[in-house]
Coordinates of C-alpha atoms in Angstrom, one line a residue:
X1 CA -0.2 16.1 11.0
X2 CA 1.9 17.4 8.3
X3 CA 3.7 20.8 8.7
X4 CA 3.1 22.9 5.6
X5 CA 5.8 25.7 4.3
X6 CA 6.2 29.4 6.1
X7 CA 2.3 30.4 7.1
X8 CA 0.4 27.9 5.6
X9 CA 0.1 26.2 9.3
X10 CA -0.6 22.2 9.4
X11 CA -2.5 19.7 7.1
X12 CA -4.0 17.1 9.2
X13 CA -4.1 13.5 7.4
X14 CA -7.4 10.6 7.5
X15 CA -8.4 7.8 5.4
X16 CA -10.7 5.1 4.9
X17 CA -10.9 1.5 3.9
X18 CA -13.4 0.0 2.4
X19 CA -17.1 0.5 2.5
X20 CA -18.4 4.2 3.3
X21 CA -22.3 4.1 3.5
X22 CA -23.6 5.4 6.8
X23 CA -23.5 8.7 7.9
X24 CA -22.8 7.7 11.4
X25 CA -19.0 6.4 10.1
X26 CA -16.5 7.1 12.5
X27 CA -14.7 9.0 10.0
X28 CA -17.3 11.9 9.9
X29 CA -16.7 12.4 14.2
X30 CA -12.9 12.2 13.7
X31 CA -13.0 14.7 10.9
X32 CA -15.4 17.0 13.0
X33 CA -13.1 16.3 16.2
X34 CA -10.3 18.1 14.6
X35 CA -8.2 20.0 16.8
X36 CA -5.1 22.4 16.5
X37 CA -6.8 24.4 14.3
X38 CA -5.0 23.2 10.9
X39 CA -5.0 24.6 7.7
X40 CA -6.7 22.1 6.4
X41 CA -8.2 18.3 6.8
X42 CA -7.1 16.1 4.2
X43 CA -9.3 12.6 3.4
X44 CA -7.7 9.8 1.5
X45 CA -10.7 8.0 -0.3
X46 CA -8.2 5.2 -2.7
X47 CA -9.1 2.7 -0.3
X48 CA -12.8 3.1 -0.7
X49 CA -14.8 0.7 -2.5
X50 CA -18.1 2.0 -2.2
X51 CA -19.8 5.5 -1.3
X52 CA -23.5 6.0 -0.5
X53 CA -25.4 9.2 -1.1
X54 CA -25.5 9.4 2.8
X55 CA -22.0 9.3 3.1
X56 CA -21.3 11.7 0.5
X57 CA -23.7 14.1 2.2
X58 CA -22.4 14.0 5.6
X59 CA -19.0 14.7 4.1
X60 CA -20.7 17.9 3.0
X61 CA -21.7 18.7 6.2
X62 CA -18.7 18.2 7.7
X63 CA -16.9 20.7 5.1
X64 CA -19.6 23.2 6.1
X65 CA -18.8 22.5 9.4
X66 CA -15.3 23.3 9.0
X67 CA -15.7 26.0 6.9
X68 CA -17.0 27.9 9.9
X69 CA -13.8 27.4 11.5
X70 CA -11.9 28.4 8.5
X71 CA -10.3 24.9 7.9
X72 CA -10.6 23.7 4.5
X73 CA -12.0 19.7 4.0
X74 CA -10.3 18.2 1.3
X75 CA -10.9 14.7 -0.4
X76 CA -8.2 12.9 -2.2
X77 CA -8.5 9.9 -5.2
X78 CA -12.1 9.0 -5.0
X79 CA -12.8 5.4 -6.6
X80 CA -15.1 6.1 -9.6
X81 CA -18.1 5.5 -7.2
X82 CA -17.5 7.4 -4.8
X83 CA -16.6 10.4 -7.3
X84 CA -20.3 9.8 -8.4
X85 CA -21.7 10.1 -4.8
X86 CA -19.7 13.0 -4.6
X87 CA -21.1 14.6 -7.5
X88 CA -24.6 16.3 -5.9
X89 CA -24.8 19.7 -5.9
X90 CA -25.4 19.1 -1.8
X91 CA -21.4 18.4 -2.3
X92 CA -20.3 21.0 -4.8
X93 CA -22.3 23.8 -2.2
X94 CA -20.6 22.9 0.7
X95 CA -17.0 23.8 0.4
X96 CA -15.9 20.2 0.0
X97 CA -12.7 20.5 -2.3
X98 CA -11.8 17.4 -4.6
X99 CA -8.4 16.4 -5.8
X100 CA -8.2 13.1 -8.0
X101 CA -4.7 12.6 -6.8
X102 CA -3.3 12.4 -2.9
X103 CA -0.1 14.3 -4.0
X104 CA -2.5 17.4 -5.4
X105 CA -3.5 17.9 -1.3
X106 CA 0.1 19.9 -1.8
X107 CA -0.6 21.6 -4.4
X108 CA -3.8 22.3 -3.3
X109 CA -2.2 23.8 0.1
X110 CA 0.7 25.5 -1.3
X111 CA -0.4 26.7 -4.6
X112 CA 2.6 28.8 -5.1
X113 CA 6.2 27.9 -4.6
X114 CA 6.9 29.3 -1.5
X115 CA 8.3 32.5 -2.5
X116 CA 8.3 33.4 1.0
X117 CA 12.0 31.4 1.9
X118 CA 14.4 33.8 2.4
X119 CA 17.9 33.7 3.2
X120 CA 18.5 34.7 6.7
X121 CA 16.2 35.5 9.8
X122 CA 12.8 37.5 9.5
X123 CA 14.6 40.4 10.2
X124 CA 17.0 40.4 7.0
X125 CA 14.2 40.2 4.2
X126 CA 16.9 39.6 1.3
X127 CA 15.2 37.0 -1.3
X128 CA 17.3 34.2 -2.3
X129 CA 18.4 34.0 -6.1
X130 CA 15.6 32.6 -8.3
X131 CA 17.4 29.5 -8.9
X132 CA 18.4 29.0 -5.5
X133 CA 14.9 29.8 -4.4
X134 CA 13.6 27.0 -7.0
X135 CA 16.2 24.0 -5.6
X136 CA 14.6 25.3 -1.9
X137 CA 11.2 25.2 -3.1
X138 CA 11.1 21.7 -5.0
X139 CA 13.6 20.2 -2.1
X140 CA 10.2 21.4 0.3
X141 CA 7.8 20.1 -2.0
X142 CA 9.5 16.8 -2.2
X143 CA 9.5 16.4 1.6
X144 CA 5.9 17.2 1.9
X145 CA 5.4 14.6 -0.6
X146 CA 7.1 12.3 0.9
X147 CA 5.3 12.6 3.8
X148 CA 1.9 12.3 2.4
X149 CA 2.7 8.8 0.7
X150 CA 4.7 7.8 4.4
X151 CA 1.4 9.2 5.7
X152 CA -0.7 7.4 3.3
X153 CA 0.8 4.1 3.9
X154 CA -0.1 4.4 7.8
X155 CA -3.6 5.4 6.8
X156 CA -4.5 2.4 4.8
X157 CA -2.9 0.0 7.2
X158 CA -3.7 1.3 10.4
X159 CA -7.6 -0.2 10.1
X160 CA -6.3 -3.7 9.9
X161 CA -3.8 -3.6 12.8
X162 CA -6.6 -1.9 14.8
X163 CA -8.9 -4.6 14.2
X164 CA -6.4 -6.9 14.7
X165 CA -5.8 -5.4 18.4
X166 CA -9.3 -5.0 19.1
X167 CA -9.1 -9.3 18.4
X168 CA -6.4 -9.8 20.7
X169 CA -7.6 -7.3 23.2
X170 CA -10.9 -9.9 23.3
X171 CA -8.8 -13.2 22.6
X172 CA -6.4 -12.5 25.8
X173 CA -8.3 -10.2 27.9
X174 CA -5.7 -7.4 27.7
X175 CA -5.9 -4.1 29.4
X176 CA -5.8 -2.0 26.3
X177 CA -4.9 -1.8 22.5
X178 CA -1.5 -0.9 23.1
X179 CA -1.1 -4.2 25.4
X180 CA -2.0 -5.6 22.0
X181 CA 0.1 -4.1 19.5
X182 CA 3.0 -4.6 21.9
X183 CA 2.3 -8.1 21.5
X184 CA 2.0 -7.6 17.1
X185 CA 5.4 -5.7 17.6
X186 CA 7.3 -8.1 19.6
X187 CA 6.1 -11.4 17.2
X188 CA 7.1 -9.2 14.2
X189 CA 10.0 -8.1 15.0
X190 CA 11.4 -11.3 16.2
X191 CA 10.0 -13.6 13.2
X192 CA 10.9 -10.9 10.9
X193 CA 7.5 -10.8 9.8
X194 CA 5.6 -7.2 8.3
X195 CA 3.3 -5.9 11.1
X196 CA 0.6 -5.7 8.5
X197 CA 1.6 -9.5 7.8
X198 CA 0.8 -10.8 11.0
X199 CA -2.2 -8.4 11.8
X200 CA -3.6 -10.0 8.7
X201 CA -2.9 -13.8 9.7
X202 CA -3.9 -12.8 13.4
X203 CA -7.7 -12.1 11.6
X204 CA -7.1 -14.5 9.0
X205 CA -6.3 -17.8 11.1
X206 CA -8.4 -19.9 13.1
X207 CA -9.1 -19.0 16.3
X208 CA -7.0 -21.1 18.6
X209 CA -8.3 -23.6 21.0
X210 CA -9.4 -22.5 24.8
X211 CA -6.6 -23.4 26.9
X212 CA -4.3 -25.0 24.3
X213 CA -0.7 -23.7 25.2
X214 CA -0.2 -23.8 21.2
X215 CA -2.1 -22.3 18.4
X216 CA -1.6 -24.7 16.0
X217 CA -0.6 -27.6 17.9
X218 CA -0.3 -30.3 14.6
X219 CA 1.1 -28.5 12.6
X220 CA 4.4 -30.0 11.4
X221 CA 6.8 -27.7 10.2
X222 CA 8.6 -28.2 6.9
X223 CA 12.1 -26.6 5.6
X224 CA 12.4 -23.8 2.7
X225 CA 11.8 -25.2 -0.7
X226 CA 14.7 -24.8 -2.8
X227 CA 15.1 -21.5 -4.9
X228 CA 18.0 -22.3 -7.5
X229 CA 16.2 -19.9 -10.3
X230 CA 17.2 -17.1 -7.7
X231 CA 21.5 -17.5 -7.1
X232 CA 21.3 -14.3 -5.0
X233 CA 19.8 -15.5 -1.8
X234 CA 19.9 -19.3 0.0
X235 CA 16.3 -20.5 0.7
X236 CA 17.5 -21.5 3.9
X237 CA 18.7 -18.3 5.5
X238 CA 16.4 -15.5 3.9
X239 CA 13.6 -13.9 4.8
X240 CA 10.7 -12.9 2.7
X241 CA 12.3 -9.2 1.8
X242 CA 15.5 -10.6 0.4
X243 CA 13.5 -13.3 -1.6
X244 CA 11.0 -10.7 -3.3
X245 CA 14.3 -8.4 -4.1
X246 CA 15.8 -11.3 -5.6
X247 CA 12.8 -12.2 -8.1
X248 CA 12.9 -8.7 -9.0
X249 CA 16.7 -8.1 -9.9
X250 CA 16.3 -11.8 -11.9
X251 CA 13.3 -10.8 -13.5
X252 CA 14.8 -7.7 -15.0
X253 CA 18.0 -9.5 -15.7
X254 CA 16.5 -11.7 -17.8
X255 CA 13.8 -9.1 -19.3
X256 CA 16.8 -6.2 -20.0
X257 CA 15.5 -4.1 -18.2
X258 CA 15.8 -1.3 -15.4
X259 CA 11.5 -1.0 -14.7
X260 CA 10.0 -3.8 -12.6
X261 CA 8.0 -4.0 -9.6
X262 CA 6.6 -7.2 -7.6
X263 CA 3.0 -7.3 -6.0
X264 CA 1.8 -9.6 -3.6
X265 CA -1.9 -10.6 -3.0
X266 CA -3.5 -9.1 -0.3
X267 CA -6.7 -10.6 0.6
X268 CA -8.1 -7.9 3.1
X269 CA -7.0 -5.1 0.4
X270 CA -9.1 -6.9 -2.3
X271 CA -6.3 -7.3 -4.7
X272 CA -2.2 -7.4 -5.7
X273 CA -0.4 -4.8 -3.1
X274 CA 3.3 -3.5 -4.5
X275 CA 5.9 -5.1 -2.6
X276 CA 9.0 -3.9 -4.5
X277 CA 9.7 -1.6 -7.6
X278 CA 12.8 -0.1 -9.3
X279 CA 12.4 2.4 -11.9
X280 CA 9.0 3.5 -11.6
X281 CA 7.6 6.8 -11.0
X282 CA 6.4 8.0 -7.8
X283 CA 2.6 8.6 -9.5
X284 CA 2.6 5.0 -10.4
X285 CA 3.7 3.4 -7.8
X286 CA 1.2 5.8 -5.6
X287 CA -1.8 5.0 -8.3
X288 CA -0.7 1.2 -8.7
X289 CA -0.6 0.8 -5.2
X290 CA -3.0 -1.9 -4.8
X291 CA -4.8 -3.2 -7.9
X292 CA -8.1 -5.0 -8.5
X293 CA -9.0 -7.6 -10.2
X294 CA -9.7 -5.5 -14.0
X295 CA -8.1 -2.7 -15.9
X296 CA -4.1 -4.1 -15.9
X297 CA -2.2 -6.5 -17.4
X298 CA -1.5 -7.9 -14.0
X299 CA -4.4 -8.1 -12.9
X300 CA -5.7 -10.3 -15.8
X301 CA -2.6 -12.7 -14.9
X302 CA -3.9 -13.0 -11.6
X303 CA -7.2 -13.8 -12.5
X304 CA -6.0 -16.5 -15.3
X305 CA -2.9 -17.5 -13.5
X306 CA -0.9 -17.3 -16.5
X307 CA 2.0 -14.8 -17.8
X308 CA 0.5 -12.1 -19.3
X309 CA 2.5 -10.0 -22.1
X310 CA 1.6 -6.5 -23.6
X311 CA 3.3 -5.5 -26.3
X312 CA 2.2 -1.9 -26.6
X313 CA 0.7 -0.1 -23.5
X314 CA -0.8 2.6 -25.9
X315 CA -3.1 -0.1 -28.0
X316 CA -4.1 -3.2 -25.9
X317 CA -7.2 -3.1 -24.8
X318 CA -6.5 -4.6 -21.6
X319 CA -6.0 -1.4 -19.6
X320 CA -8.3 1.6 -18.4
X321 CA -7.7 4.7 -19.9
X322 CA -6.9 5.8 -16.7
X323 CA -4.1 2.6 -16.0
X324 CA -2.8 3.4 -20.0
X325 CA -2.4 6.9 -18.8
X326 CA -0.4 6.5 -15.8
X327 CA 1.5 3.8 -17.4
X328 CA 2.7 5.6 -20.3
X329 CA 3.6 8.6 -18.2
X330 CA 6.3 6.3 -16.3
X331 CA 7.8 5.1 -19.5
X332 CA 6.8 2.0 -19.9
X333 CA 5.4 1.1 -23.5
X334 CA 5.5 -2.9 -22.8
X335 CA 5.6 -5.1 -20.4
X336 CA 5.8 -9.1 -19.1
X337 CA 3.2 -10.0 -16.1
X338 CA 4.5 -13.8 -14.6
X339 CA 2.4 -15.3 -11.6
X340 CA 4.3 -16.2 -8.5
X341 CA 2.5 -19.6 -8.0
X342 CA 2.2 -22.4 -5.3
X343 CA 2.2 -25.7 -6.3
X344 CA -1.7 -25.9 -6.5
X345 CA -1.6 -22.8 -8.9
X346 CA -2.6 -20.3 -6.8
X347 CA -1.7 -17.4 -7.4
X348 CA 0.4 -15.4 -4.6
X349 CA 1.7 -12.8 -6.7
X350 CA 3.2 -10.9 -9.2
X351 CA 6.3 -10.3 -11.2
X352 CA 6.3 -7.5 -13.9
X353 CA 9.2 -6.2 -16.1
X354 CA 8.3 -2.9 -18.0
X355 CA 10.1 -1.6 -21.3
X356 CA 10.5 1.6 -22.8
X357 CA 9.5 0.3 -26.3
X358 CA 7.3 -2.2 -28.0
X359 CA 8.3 -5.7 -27.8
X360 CA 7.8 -9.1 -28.8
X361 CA 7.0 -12.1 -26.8
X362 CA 9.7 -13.3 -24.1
X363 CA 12.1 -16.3 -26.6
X364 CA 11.6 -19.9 -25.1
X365 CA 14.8 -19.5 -23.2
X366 CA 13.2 -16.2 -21.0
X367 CA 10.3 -18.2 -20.9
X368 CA 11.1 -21.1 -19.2
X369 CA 13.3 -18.8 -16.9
X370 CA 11.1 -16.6 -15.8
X371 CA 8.5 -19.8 -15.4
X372 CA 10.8 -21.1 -12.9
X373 CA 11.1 -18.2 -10.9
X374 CA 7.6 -18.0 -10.5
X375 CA 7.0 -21.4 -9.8
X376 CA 10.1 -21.5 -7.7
X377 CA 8.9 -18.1 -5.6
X378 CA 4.8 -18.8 -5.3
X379 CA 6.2 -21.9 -3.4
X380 CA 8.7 -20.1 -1.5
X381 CA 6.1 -17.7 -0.6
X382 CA 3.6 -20.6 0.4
X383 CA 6.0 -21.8 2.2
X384 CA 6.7 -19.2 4.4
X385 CA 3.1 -18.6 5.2
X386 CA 2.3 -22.1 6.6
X387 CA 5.8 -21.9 8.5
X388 CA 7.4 -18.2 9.2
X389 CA 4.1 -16.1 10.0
X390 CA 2.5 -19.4 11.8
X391 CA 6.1 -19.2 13.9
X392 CA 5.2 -15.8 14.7
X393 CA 1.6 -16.5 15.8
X394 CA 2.7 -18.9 18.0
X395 CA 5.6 -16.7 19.2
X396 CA 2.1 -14.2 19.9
X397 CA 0.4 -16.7 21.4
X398 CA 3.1 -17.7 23.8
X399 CA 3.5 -14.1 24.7
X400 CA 0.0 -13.8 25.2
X401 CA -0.7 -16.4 27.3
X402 CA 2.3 -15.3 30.0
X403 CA 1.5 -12.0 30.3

């Protein structure tokens, strides 16, 4: 639950991953379950693939639903499909409100600055000066946006580290989920590992063997591979978060630039998921989020492993119109798109540098630099798969087994 300025009470937060065509979802019972009474309830749809009529028409019911209870249902950045499904007049009748944005849910709560800050207690009723009223008012905005995307980020991942308790819950026999994400915590906060990380590998990896006091019993760990192309951090010592902020900082030292970000693939998100990025715009980084495998530059790397360079955002027909849009609206005219690649050529990631103007193609010398770094990281990365999240599966394991 998010609280909103002055009177406007409390937005309550959902989302959804993946696939939404039943109209017995859970999601429809937890919208319906609402309690508190908030202002509104607020729907993230930018994880949803695909939307059935049925779906979108029990999303209308539940609007009506609320509507009698004077809470407003709101539904955020629909895919393309499901803003189809959506688009019945069933919908449009019901009340349903939809924003092609997550950030417009504050807009669409607080459509006025809130002009009711004032400076003292309820009692004093002396307005602020305009322009102090206006730092006030974007300062509040800014916090409610911030917690939307914090919000949002717990929303998309919280489906994958609840099936990955449900798993362990099963696996171990443990009392309930919490049992289970105790055990997630612990692993990841010893292996310095993401907890999304290792709920993915948990689903990911085989299951291990029925009375086998180790998961992965021959496996033979290896060390780091070496990462000279990065001077900034020692292979040996670093962990996954000081490697990715390395590529980055090389990547624009060698591209002269300020704009980058890295993305890493993420199989259960169906695509490359932003890891790191420096002077980038909240929208994009919010809209780039996680991308597919069409409409960017990146994306087309990924799918050929090869570097990708655009030399003008506005003409190459590479992007969406919507991708061009928000692209151009963070500043970025150009851009370089390397693979982060394990010795098989798979790829693992991405590196981009973005430019404020038109360029040419990287010279040899940026070439073969920024070659190295992804060939350099992709094995890195590979690396610390096979070795640092297996540790921390077996560290689970261990845990598991002795409780």
């Amino acid at each position: 639950m998010i609280r909103l300025p002055a009177a406007a009470g409390w937005l309550q937060m959902l989302g959804a991953d993946g696939m939404l065509e039943s109209a017995d979802h859970p999601l429809f019972a937890t919208i319906l379950e609402t309690e508190g009474q908030p202002q509104a309830v607020a729907v993230d749809l930018s994880g949803v693939r695909r939307m059935s009529g049925a779906a979108a028409r029990a999303l209308a019911k539940c609007a009506t639903e609320l509507g009698s209870r004077d809470i407003h249902l709101m539904v955020a950045a629909p895919s393309d499909e499901a803003a189809r499904a959506l688009a019945v007049d069933e919908v449009a009748d019901s009340g349903l409100i939809l924003l092609p944005e997550i950030h417009d849910l504050i807009t669409a709560c607080v459509p006025d600055l809130p002009d009711s800050l004032w400076n003292g207690g309820a009692s004093a009723a002396v307005p602020l000066p305009a322009t102090e009223l206006d730092a006030l008012s974007r300062e509040e905005l800014d916090r409610l946006r911030g917690k939307v995307r914090d919000l949002q980020a717990k929303v998309r991942t919280h489906p994958l580290i609840a099936q990955a308790q449900g798993v362990l819950q099963e696996r171990y026999r443990l009392r309930d989920g919490q049992a289970a994400f105790t055990l997630l915590q612990t692993a990841s906060q010893r292996h310095n590992v993401k907890l999304r990380s290792l709920a993915s590998a948990v689903l990911s990896a085989p299951r291990p063997e029925e009375g086998e006091t180790r998961w992965f019993p021959d496996r033979v760990r290896t060390r780091p591979p070496k990462l000279t192309a990065l001077p900034q951090v020692n292979s040996e010592s670093a962990n996954r978060g000081a490697v990715i902020s390395a590529v980055l900082h090389q990547t624009l030292l060698i591209s002269d630039t300020a704009m980058g970000n890295v993305q890493l693939a993420d199989r259960h998100a169906g695509g490359l998921r932003i890891e790191k990025h420096q002077g980038l715009n909240e929208e994009f980084v919010d809209y780039f989020d996680v991308v597919g495998k069409d409409g960017t530059s990146c994306a087309q790397a990924a799918r050929n492993v090869t570097r990708v360079t655009v030399t003008d955002v506005a003409t190459d027909p590479v992007f969406s119109e919507e991708a061009r849009y928000k692209i151009l609206q963070a500043g970025s005219r150009a851009a370089h798109s390397t693979p982060l690649t394990t010795g098989r050529g798979i790829c693992l990631g991405m590196v981009s540098s973005h430019h404020e103007r038109p360029v040419h193609l990287l010279g040899p010398a940026q070439a073969r630099a920024m070659d190295r770094i992804g060939d350099q990281a992709g094995r890195w990365l590979a690396w610390h798969q096979r070795t640092v999240v297996l540790d921390a599966l077996e560290h689970l394991h261990r845990l598991a087994l002795s409780a």
